[in-house]
Short mmCIF file of C-alpha atoms in Angstrom, two decimals:
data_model
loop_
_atom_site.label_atom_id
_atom_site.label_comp_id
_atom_site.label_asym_id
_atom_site.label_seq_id
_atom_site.Cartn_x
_atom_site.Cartn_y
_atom_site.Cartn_z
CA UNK F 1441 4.51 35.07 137.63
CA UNK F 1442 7.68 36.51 136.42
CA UNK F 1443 8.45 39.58 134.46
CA UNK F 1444 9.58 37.70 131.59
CA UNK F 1445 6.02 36.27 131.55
CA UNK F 1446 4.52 39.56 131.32
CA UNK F 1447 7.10 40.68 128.50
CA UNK F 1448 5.27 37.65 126.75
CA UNK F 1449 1.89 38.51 127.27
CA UNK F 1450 3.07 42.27 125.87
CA UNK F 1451 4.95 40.65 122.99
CA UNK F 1452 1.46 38.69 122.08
CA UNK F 1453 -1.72 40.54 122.78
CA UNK F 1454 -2.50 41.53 119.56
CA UNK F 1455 -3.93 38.24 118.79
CA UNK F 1456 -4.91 37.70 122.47
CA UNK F 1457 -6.18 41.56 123.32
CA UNK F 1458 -10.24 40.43 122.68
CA UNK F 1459 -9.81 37.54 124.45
CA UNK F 1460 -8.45 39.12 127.39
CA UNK F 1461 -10.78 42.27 127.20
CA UNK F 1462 -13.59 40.02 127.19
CA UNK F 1463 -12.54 38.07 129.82
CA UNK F 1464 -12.43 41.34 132.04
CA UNK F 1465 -15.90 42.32 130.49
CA UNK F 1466 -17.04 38.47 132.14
CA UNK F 1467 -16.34 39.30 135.20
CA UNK F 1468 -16.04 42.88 136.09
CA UNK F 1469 -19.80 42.77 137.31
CA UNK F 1470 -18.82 40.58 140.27
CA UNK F 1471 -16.04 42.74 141.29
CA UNK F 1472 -14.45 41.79 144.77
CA UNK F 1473 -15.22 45.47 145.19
CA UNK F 1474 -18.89 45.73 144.85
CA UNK F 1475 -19.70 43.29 147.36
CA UNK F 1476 -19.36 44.55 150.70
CA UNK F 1477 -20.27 42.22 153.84
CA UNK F 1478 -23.39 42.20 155.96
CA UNK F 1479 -21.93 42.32 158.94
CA UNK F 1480 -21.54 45.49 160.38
CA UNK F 1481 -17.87 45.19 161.82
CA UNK F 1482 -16.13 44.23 158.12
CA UNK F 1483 -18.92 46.59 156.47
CA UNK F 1484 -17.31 49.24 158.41
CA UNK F 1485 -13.79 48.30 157.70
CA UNK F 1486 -14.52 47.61 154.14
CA UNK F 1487 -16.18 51.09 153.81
CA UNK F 1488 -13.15 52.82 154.89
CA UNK F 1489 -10.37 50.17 152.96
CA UNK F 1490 -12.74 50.06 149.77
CA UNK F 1491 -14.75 52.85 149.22
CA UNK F 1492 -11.87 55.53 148.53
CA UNK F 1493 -10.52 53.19 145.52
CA UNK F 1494 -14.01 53.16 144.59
CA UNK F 1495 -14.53 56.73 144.94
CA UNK F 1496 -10.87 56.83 142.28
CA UNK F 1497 -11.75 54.52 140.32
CA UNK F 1498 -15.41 56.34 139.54
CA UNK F 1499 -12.97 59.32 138.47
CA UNK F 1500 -10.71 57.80 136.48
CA UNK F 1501 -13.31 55.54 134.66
CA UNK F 1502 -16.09 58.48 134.64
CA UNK F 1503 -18.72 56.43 135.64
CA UNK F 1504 -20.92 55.78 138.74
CA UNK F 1505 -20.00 52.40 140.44
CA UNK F 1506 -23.10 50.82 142.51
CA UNK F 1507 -22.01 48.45 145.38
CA UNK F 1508 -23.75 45.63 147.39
CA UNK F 1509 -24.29 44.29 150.65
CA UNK F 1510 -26.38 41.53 149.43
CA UNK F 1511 -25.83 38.43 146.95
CA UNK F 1512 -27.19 40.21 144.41
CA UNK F 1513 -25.03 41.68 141.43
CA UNK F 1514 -25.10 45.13 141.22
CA UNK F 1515 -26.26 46.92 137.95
CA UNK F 1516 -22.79 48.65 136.35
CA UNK F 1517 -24.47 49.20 132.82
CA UNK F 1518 -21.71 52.04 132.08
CA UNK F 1519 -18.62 50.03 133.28
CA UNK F 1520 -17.79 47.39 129.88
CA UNK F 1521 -17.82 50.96 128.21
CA UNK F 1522 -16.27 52.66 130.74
CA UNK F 1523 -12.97 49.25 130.54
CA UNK F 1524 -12.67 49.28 127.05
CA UNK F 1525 -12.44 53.25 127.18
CA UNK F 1526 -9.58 52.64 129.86
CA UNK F 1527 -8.12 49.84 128.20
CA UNK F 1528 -7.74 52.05 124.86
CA UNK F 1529 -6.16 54.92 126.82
CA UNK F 1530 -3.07 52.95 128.35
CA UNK F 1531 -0.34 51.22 126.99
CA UNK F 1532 0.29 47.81 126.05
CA UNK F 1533 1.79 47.04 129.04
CA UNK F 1534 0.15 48.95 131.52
CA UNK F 1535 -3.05 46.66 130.00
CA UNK F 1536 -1.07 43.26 130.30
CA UNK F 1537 -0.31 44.50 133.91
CA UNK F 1538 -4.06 45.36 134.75
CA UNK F 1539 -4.97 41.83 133.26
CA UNK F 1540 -2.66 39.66 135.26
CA UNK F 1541 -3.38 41.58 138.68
CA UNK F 1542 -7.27 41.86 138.07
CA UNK F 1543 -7.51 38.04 137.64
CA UNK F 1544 -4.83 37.46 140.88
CA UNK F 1545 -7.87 39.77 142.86
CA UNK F 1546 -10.99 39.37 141.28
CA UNK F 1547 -10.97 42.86 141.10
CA UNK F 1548 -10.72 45.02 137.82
CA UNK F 1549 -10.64 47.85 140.33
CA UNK F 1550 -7.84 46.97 142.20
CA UNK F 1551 -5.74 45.76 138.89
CA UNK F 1552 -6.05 48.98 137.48
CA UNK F 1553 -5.49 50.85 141.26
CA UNK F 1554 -2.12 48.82 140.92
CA UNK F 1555 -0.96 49.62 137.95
CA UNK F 1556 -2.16 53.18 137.69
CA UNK F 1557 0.11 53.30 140.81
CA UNK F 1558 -2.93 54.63 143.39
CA UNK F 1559 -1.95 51.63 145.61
CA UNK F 1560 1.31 49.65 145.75
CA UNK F 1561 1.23 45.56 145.74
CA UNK F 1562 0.96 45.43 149.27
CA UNK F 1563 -1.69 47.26 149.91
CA UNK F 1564 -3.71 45.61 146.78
CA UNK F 1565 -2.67 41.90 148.29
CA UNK F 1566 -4.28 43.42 151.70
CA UNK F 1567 -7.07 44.95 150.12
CA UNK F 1568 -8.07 41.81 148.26
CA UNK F 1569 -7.92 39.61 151.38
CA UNK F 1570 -9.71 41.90 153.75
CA UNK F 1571 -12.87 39.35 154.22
CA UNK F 1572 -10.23 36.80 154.88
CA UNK F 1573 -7.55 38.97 157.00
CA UNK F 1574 -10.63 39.72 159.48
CA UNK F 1575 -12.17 36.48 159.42
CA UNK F 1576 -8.30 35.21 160.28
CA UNK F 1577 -8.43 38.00 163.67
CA UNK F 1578 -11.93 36.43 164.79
CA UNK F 1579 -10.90 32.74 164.24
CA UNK F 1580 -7.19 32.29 163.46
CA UNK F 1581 -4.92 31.55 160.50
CA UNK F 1582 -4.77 29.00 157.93
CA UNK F 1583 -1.42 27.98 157.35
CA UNK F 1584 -2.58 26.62 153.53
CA UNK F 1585 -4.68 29.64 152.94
CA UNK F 1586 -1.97 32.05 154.42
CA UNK F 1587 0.92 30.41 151.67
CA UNK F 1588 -1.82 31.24 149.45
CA UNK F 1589 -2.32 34.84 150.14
CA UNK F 1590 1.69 35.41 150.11
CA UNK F 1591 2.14 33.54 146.71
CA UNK F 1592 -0.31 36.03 144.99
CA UNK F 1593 0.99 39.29 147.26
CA UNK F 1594 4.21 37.96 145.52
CA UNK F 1595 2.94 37.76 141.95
CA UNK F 1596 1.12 41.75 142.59
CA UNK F 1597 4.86 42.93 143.61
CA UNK F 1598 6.28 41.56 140.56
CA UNK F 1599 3.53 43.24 138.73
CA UNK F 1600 4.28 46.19 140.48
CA UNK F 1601 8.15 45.49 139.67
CA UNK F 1602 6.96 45.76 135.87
CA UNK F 1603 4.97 48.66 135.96
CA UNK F 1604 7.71 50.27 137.22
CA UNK F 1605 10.51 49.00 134.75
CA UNK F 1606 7.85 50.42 132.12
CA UNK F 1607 7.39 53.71 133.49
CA UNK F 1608 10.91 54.46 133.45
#
């Protein structure tokens, strides 16, 4: 993703806005977020990684977030309302930018962390690979998987890039 890209998706999301609203509404119930591990290690690390953006994020969207250790989705009734509130309150870009990094995560959460500046791209890249950046300590690194991770840490520092071009 390039910057120009975004400046596109800026330039058109009048007609595209309810498209990409809903397509946050489809899967902010699964949120990487709300789905913490069962093992007791990563639960741990996730609980100290996750659970302050969580604890933000329940602020700044004024509503209660409910997580999960299980395969079960967790029941975030207030959370559409709580989006589309957010998503009315920011700009045109700052939404754009919350798109693009929420789909790059799987993480609504973590988009709007990002772009709200309460994490940089770094730190969201991390915080969406932490399963996989433990997994990689136990067992070792996947060269594929690894060119993977640094191709979307890349495309959250551009987005980062254009938040910041927009802020000034």
């Amino acid at each position: 993703m390039k910057i120009e890209e975004l400046k596109q998706a800026v330039d058109e999301l009048d007609k595209n806005k309810a498209a990409m609203t809903a397509q946050l509404d489809k899967f902010a119930p699964t949120d990487l977020l709300f789905f913490f591990s069962d093992k007791p290690e990563l639960y741990c690390i996730q609980q100290q990684k996750w659970q302050p953006i969580l604890d933000w994020a329940k602020d700044i969207l004024q509503t209660e977030l409910v997580v999960t250790n299980s395969l079960s989705v967790p029941k975030n009734d207030d959370l559409p309302d709580a989006l589309h509130n957010m998503a009315k309150k920011i700009s045109s870009k700052e939404f754009c930018a919350w798109y693009a990094a929420a789909l790059n995560m799987r993480s609504v959460i973590l988009g709007l962390a990002l772009v709200m500046g309460k994490i940089t791209a770094m730190q969201a890249a991390e915080l969406a690979a932490l399963e996989e950046l433990w997994q990689n300590e136990k067992w070792g690194e996947d060269e594929l998987e690894l060119q993977k991770r640094q191709a979307k840490a890349d495309e959250l520092k551009v987005i980062e890039e254009f938040c910041q071009l927009c802020a000034m």
